[in-house]
Every structure is written in structure tokens, then in C-alpha cells.
Coordinates of C-alpha atoms and ligand atoms in Angstrom, one line a residue:
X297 CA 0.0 0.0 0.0
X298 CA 3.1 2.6 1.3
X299 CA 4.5 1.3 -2.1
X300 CA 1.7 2.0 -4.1
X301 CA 0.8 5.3 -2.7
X302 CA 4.7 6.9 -3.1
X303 CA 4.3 5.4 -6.9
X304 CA 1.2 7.1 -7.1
X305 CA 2.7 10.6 -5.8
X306 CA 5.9 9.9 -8.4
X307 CA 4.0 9.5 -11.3
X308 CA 1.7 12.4 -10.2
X309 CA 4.9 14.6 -9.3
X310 CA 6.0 13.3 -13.2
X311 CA 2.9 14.5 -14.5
X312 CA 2.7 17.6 -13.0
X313 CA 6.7 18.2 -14.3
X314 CA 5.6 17.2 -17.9
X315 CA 2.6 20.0 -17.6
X316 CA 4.7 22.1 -16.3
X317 CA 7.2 21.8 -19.0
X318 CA 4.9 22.1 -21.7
X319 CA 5.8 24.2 -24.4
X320 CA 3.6 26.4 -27.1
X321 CA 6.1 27.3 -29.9
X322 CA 5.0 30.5 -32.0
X323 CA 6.3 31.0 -35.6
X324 CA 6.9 34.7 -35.6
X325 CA 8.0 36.5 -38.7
X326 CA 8.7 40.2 -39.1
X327 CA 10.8 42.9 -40.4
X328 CA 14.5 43.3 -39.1
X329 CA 15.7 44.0 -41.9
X330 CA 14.9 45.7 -45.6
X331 CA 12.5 48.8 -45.7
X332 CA 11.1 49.5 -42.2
X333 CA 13.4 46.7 -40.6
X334 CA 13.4 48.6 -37.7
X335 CA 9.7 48.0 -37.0
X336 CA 10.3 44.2 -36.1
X337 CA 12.0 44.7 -32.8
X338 CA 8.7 46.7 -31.4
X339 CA 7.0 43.7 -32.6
X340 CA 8.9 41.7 -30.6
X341 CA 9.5 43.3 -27.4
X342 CA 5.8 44.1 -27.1
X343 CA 4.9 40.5 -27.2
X344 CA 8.1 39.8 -25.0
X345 CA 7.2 42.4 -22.5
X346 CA 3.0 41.1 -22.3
X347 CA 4.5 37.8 -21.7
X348 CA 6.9 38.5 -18.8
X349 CA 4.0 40.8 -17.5
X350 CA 1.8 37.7 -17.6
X351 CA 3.3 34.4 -17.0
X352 CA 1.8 33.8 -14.0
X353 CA -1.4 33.4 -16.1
X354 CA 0.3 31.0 -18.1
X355 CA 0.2 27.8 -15.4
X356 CA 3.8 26.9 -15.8
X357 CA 3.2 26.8 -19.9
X358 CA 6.4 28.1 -21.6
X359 CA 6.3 30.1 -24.5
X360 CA 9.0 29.8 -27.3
X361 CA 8.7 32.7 -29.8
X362 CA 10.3 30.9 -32.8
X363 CA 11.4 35.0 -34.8
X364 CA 12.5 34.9 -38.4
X365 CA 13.6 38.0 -40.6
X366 CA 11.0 38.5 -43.5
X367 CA 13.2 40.6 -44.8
X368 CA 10.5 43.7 -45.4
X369 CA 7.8 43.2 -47.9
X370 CA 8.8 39.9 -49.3
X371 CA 5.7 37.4 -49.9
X372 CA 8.1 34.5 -51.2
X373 CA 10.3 34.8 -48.1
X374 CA 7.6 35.2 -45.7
X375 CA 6.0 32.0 -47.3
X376 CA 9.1 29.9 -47.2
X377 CA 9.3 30.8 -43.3
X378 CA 5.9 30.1 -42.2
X379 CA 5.8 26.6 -44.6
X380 CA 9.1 25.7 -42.2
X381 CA 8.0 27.2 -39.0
X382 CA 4.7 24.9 -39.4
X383 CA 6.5 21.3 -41.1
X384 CA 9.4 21.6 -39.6
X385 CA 9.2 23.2 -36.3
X386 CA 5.4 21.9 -35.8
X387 CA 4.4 25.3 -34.5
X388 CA 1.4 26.0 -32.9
X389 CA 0.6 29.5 -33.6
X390 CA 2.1 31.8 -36.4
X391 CA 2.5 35.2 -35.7
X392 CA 3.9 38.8 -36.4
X393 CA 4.1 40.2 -39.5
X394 CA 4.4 44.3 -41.0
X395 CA 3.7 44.0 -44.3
X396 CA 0.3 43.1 -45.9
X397 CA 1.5 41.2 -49.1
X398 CA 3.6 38.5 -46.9
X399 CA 0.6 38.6 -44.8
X400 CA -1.2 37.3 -47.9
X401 CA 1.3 34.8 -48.9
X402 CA 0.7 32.9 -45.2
X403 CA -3.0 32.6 -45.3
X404 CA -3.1 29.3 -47.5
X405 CA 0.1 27.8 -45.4
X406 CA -2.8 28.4 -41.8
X407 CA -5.5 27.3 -43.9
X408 CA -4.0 23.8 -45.0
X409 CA -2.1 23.2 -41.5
X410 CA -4.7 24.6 -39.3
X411 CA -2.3 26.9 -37.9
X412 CA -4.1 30.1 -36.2
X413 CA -2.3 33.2 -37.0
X414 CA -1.9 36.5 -35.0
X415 CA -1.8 39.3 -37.6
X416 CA -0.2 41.9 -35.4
X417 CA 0.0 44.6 -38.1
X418 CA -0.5 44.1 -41.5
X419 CA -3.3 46.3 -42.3
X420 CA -5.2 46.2 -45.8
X421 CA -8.9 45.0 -44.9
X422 CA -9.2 41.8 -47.6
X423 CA -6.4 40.0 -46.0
X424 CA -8.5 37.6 -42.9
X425 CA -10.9 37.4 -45.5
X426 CA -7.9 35.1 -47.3
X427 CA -8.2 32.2 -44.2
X428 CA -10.3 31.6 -41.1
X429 CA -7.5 30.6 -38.9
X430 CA -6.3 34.4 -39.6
X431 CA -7.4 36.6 -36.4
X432 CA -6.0 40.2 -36.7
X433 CA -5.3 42.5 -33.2
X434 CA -3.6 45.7 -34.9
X435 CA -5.9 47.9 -37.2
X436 CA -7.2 48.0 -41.0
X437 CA -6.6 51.0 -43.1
X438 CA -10.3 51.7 -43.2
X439 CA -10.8 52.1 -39.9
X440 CA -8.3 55.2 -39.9
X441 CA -9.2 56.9 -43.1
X442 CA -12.8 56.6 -43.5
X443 CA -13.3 58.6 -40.1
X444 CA -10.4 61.0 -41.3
X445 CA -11.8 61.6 -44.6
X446 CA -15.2 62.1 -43.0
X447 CA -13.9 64.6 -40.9
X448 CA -11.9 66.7 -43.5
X449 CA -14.8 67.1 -45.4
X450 CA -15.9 69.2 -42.8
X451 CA -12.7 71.2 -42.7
X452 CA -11.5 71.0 -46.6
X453 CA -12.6 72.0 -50.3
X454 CA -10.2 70.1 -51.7
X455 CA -7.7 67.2 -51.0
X456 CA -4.9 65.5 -53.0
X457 CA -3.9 61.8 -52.0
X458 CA -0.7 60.2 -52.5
X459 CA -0.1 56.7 -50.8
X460 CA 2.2 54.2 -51.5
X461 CA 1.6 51.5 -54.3
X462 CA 0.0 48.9 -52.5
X463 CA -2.6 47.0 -50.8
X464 CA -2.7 49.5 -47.5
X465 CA -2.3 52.5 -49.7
X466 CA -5.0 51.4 -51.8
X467 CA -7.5 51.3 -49.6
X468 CA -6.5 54.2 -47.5
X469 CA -6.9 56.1 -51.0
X470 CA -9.9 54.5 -51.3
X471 CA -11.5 54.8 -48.0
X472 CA -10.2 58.4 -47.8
X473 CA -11.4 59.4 -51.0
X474 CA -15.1 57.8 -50.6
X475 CA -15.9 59.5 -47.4
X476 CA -14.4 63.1 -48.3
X477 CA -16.5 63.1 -51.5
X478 CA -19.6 61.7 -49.3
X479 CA -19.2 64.5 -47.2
X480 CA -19.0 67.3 -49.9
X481 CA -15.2 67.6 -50.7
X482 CA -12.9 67.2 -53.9
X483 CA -10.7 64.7 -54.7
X484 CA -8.9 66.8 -57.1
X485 CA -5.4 64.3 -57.5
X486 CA -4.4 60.9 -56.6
X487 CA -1.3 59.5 -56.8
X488 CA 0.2 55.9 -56.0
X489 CA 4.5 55.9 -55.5
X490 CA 6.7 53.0 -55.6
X491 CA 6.6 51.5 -51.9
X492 CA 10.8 51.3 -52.2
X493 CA 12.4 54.3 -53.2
X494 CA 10.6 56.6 -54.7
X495 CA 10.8 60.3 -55.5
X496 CA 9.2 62.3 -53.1
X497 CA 10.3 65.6 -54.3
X498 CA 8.8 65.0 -57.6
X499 CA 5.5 63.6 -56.0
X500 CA 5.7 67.0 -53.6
X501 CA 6.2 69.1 -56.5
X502 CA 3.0 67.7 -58.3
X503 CA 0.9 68.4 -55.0
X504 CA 2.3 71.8 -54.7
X505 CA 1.4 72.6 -58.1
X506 CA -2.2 71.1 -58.1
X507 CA -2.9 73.7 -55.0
X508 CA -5.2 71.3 -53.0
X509 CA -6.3 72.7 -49.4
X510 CA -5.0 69.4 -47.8
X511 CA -2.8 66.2 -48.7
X512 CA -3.3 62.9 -47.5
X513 CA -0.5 60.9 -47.2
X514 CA -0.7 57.3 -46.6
X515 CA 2.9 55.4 -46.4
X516 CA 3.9 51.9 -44.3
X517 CA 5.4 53.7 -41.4
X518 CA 8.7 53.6 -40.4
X519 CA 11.5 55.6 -41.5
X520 CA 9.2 56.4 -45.0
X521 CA 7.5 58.9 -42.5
X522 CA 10.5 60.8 -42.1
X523 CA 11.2 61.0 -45.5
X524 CA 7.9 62.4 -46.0
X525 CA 7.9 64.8 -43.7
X526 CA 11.2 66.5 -44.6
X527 CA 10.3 66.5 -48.4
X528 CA 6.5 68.1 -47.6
X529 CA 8.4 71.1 -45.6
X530 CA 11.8 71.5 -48.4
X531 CA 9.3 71.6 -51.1
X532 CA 7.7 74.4 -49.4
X533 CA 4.2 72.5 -49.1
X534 CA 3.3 73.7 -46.0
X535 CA 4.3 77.3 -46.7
X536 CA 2.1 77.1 -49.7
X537 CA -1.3 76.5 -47.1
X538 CA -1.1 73.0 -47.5
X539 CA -2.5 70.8 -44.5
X540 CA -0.5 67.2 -44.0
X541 CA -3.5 64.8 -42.8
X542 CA -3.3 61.2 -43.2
X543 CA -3.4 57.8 -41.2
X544 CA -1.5 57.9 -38.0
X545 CA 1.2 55.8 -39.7
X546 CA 3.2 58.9 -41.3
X547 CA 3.3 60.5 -37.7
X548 CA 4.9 57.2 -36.3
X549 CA 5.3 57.7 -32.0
X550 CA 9.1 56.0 -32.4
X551 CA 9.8 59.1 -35.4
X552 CA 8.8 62.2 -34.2
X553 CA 12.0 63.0 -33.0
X554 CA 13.8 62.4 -36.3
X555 CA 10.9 64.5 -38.0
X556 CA 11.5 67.4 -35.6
X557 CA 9.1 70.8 -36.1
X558 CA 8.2 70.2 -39.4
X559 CA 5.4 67.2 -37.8
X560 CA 3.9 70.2 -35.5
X561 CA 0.5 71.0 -36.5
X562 CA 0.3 67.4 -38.5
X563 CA -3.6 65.8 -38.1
X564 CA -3.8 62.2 -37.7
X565 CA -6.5 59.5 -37.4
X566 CA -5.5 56.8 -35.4
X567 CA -6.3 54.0 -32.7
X568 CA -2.9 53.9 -30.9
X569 CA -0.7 57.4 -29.6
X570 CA 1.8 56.8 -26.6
X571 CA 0.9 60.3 -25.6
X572 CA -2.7 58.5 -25.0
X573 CA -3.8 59.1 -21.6
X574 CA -6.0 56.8 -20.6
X575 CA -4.0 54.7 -17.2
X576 CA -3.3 51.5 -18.9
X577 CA -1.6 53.6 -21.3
X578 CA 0.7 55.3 -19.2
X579 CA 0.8 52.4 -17.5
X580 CA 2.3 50.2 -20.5
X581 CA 4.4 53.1 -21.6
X582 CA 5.9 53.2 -18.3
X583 CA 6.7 49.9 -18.7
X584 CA 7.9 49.9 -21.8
X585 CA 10.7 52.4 -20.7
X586 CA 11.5 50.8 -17.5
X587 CA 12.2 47.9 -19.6
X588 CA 13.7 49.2 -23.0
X589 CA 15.0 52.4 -21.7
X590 CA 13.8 55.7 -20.6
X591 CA 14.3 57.3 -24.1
X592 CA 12.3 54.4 -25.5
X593 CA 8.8 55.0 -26.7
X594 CA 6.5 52.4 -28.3
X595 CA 4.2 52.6 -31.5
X596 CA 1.5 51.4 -32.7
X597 CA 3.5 48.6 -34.1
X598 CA 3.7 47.5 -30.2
X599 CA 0.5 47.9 -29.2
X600 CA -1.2 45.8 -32.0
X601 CA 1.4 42.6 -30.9
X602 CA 0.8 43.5 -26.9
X603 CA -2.6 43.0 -27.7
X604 CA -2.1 39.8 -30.1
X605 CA 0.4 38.3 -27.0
X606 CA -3.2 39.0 -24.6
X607 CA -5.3 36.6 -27.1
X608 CA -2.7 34.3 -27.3
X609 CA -2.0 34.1 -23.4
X610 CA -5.8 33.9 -23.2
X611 CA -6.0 31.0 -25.4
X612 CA -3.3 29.1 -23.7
X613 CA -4.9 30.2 -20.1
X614 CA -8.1 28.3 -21.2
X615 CA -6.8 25.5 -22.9
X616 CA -4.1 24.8 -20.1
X617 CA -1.8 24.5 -22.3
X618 CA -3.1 22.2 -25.1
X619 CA -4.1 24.4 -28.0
X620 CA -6.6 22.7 -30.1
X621 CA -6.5 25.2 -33.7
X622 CA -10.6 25.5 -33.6
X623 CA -10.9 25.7 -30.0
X624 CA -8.4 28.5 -29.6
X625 CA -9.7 30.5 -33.0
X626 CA -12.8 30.5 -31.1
X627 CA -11.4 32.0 -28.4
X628 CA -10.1 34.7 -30.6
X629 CA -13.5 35.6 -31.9
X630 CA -14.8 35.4 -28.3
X631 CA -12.0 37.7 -27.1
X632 CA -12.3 41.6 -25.5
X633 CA -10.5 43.9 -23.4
X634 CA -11.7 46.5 -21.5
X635 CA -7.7 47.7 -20.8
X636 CA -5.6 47.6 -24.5
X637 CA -3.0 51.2 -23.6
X638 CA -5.5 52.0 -26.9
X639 CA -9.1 51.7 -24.9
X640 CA -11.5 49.1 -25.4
X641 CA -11.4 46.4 -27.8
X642 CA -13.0 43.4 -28.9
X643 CA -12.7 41.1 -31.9
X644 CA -16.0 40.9 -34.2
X645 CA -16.6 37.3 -34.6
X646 CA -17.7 37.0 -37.8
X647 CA -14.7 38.7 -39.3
X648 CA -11.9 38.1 -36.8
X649 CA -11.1 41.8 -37.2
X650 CA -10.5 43.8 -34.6
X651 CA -12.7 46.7 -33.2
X652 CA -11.8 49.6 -31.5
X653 CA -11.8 53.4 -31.3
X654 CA -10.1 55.7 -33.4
X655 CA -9.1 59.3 -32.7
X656 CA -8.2 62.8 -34.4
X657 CA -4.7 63.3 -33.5
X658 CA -2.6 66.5 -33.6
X659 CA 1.4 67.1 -33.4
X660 CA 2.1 69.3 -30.8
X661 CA 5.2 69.5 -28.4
X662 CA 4.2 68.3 -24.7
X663 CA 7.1 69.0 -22.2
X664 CA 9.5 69.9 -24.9
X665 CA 8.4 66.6 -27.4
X666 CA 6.7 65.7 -30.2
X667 CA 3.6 64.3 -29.2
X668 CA 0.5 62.8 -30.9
X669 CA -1.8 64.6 -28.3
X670 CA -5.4 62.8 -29.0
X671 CA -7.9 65.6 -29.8
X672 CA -10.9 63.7 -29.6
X673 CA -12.3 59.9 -30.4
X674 CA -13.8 60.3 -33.6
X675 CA -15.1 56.9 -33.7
X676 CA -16.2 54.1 -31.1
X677 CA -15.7 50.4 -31.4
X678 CA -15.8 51.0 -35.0
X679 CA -15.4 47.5 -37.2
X680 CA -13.9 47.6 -40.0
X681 CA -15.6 50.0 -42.5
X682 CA -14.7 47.8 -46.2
X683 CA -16.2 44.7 -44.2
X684 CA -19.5 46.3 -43.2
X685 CA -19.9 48.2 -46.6
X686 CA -19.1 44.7 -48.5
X687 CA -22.0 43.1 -46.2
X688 CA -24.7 45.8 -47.5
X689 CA -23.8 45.1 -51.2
Ligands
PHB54 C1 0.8 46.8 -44.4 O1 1.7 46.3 -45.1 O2 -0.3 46.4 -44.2 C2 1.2 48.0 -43.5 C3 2.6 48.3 -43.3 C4 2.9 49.4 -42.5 C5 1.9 50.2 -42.0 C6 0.6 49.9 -42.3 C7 0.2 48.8 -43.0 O3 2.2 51.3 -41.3

């Protein structure tokens, strides 16, 4: 009986070591290299920094973030990474990702292996149409310039748009364009430039000469938004009257201080500023800093993986551990948070997009800084715009 009994408590006391042991391997591609590469390490240290904050949620569950370089926007590459993150390292989840078209190139490789994916960024509204093991926690393109064109139309005749050439661009154009002219303004020039490379100063110089009252730019973020910015002012565009407006992606947190004055007075639309003030806000920038550094600051690059490492903890949390694909993308659609450092969000079930608030933004020096001070919350819990105008076709 003794005997029994201690064999008992060994193999429970092996058990309990195997459980705790247990590892949930995430396939995690992003940029750390090629155009934005410097927009993969927020990625990452977001996730990191939601997963140290959390562990104890995680009932002794280790979490191995398996990160591979897609090299910027690179559908090939990203697609030869996720096809051996999922046959050769078996993981469980994919996640990451900056750019929409490698974004694209992943959705058959979840579809076929049942692999849920975290979309963390990549932006243009069609992509979780492409599989439904795709669950997206960052933002659509939509969401930002349908409420910003709405909202010019009050304050502009006229608008000119240049984006870059590609999925995000085309529908910020696009969503842009549609509720400016619904609203009683002019589209009176569009333009799409090369996503790598291209002229500004000869796109700046068509603007200036067109005369429009405001210019909406849309490009990927990064260190694009700098270029921008310097070429808008050196041309003389704002000089000329011109007003800057455009998705909070060309007044990145992370570059204001690399855009310097020229950014002041810049109007954005956007669900994520780290001058936000709501307390989990300042709470996660704290953090950030204490963590990263004081002169640190994160993005909205960050916030949209903090929040995809909250689903995923949430889906190991209620699984203990043993993620079955369906069982934890229903978890995703059931998800919410009352406490995202961007407000409250949710993800809408039937289009595993996520929904949140999205607000007019202005550059403006706080204590000596750029800041994207939030003006006012132009939209609440708003779902993705193209999704909901598709539905009432
Ligand atoms: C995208 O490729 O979807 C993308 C990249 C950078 C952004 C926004 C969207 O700032």
C-alpha cells in the first residue's frame, strides 16, 4: 500500500513536471531588416514584455517565440518561413508580420495546416478574408481613413492623396477618397509611388502645383514617415497653405524626433498614440521604458502585438496548455478587453477583425516633445468599414 501510494505521488509529481514543461512554440515573422526593418524589434518586445508581465497566467506553460527575418515586404520569403516554421518546427501559432503582401502569402500555409495566425500589423482589410485561422489584433486602413476623410470634409474643399503603391495605400486612398467626397469635398489628385524608393520631391512638386487645401499621405510607417515629412516642408508644401493629414502611420510615436518641427501641426486618425492618456496607457508606456529604456517609446507597431500576445495568453490560459487550432480561434472571436493602452477592444466574430476606437490626433510639443496629443475619439468600437460596406452590397 506505502509502495503503491509513493508510486502514485511519483507519477503524479512526473505529470505535473511534464505540464509544467509544456511548451507552445509561436512562428513569428517580421521585419528586421529591408524597408522598415526597424519595426520588427517593437513587434517583438511588445509580445516579450506582455508575456513576462503575464506568465503567471500561463500555469507553468512556456512560451518559445520561434522569430525569423522577413526581410520587409517579401511574400516568397515570408512564405518559405511560415511553410518551415509549421513542417518543420510543428508550431502551434504563427504570428507577427508588418507587411500586408507576406501577410497574404501565409494565409493558405494556416489554412492547409490549421495553424491560427496573430496578424499583429498588417493592415489592408481583404487579408483575414484570405483564411479563417487568420485573427488580426492591430488595425485596417479603413478604420483610420474613412473617419479621417469624414472629418476633413468638414474642414476641406479640396484634397490631394498620395499613398504608396500597394494594398494599404489602396485602400486608404480609397476609403479616404469615398468619405471626403460623401461628405462634400474634392478629390482633385491621386497618386500611387513605388513603396521602395521613390521620389518624393517630384511627388511634392505635383501636389504643390495642383494647389489642394489638404494632402493625404498614406505610407507603411517607419522611417518612410520621415522622408515624407522633410520633403513636404523642403518643397515648401506647407508654406504654400497645404495641410499634412493622413493615417497615424506617417506620424509614427518611435519618429517624431527624427521628423523634428516640421510634424507640428500634422492631423492624424488613429487607434494607438503613446501620448494617450488613458491609465493603462501610461501604465504600458511606463513599462515599456523601465524595460527598454527611458528614451524608448513604443508605437502602434507595439500595441497591436501586446494585444495579439493578450489573445494568445488567453488562449493558452483556457486550454491549459493544449491548444486545439478551432478551439483556440474560437477563443479569438470570443476575445475583449476593457484595458488595450489603446481603450476598449474586442474582436468581431464573424470577421476576426479587430474593433476599437479611433481618434483625431494633432502634433504638438508636450514638455518639450513631439507628441501625438489625442484631440478627440472620432469613432467608437468601430469595425472595419470595407467589411461592413461589403455586407450591404
Ligand atoms: C501593411 O503592409 O499592411 C502595412 C505596413 C505598414 C503600415 C501599415 C500597413 O504602417
Amino acid at each position: 500500500m506505502r509502495i503503491e501510494k509513493a508510486a502514485l505521488a511519483a507519477a503524479l509529481l512526473v505529470s505535473a513536471f511534464a505540464a509544467s514543461a509544456q511548451t507552445i512554440k509561436i512562428g513569428f515573422i517580421t521585419s528586421y531588416s529591408g524597408l522598415n526593418g526597424n519595426l520588427g524589434p517593437y513587434m517583438e518586445r511588445a509580445v516579450r514584455l506582455y508575456l513576462k508581465q503575464h506568465e503567471n497566467e500561463l500555469g507553468g506553460v512556456k512560451v518559445e517565440l520561434l522569430t525569423r527575418d522577413d526581410t520587409g515586404p517579401n511574400p516568397d520569403k515570408a512564405r518559405q518561413l511560415a511553410q518551415e516554421l509549421v513542417v518543420r518546427d510543428k508550431v502551434n501559432l504563427l504570428a507577427g508580420v508588418i507587411f500586408t503582401p507576406n501577410a497574404m502569402a501565409m494565409a493558405p500555409i494556416a489554412s492547409e495546416a490549421k495553424v491560427p495566425f496573430v496578424i499583429m500589423n498588417a493592415g489592408t482589410a481583404v487579408i483575414t478574408t484570405r483564411s479563417p485561422y487568420m485573427v488580426r489584433t492591430s488595425f485596417t486602413l479603413w478604420q483610420s481613413s474613412y473617419p479621417l476623410g469624414e472629418w476633413a470634409a468638414k474642414k476641406f474643399k479640396t484634397a490631394y492623396t498620395l499613398v504608396s503603391d500597394f494594398g494599404p495605400g489602396h485602400d486608404s486612398e480609397e476609403a479616404f477618397g469615398k468619405a471626403f467626397s460623401a461628405g462634400g469635398g474634392k478629390i482633385v489628385g491621386s497618386v500611387r509611388a513605388p513603396l521602395q524608393n521613390p521620389d518624393w520631391a517630384a511627388y511634392m512638386q505635383r501636389v504643390k502645383d495642383a494647389k489642394p487645401d489638404a494632402l493625404m499621405v498614406f505610407i507603411p510607417a517607419g522611417k518612410t514617415a520621415t522622408a515624407v515629412m522633410k520633403n513636404f516642408s523642403e518643397l515648401g508644401l506647407d508654406k504654400a497653405g497645404i495641410k499634412l493629414i493622413g493615417p497615424g502611420d506617417i506620424t509614427t510615436d518611435e519618429e517624431l524626433p527624427n521628423m523634428g518641427d516640421v510634424a507640428l501641426g500634422v492631423i492624424t486618425v488613429h487607434h494607438y498614440s503613446a501620448a494617450g492618456d488613458r491609465p493603462a496607457n501610461k501604465e504600458f508606456v511606463a513599462a515599456w521604458k523601465k524595460e527598454y529604456g527611458q528614451n524608448e517609446t513604443p508605437n502602434f507597431v507595439a500595441v497591436g502585438a501586446y494585444d495579439g500576445a493578450a489573445i494568445i495568453v488567453e488562449a493558452i490560459r483556457q486550454q491549459k496548455g493544449k491548444l486545439d487550432p478551432d478551439k483556440t480561434m474560437e477563443i479569438f472571436k470570443q476575445w475583449k478587453s476593457a484595458n488595450s493602452p489603446r481603450g476598449p477592444i474586442s474582436i468581431d466574430p464573424e470577421t476576426r477583425d479587430i474593433v476599437q476606437n479611433e481618434y483625431l490626433r494633432e502634433v504638438r510639443k508636450v514638455n518639450g516633445q513631439l507628441a501625438n496629443v489625442e484631440l478627440e475619439t472620432l469613432a467608437t468600437a468601430l469595425k472595419d468599414p470595407w467589411k461592413e460596406l461589403q455586407k450591404k452590397k
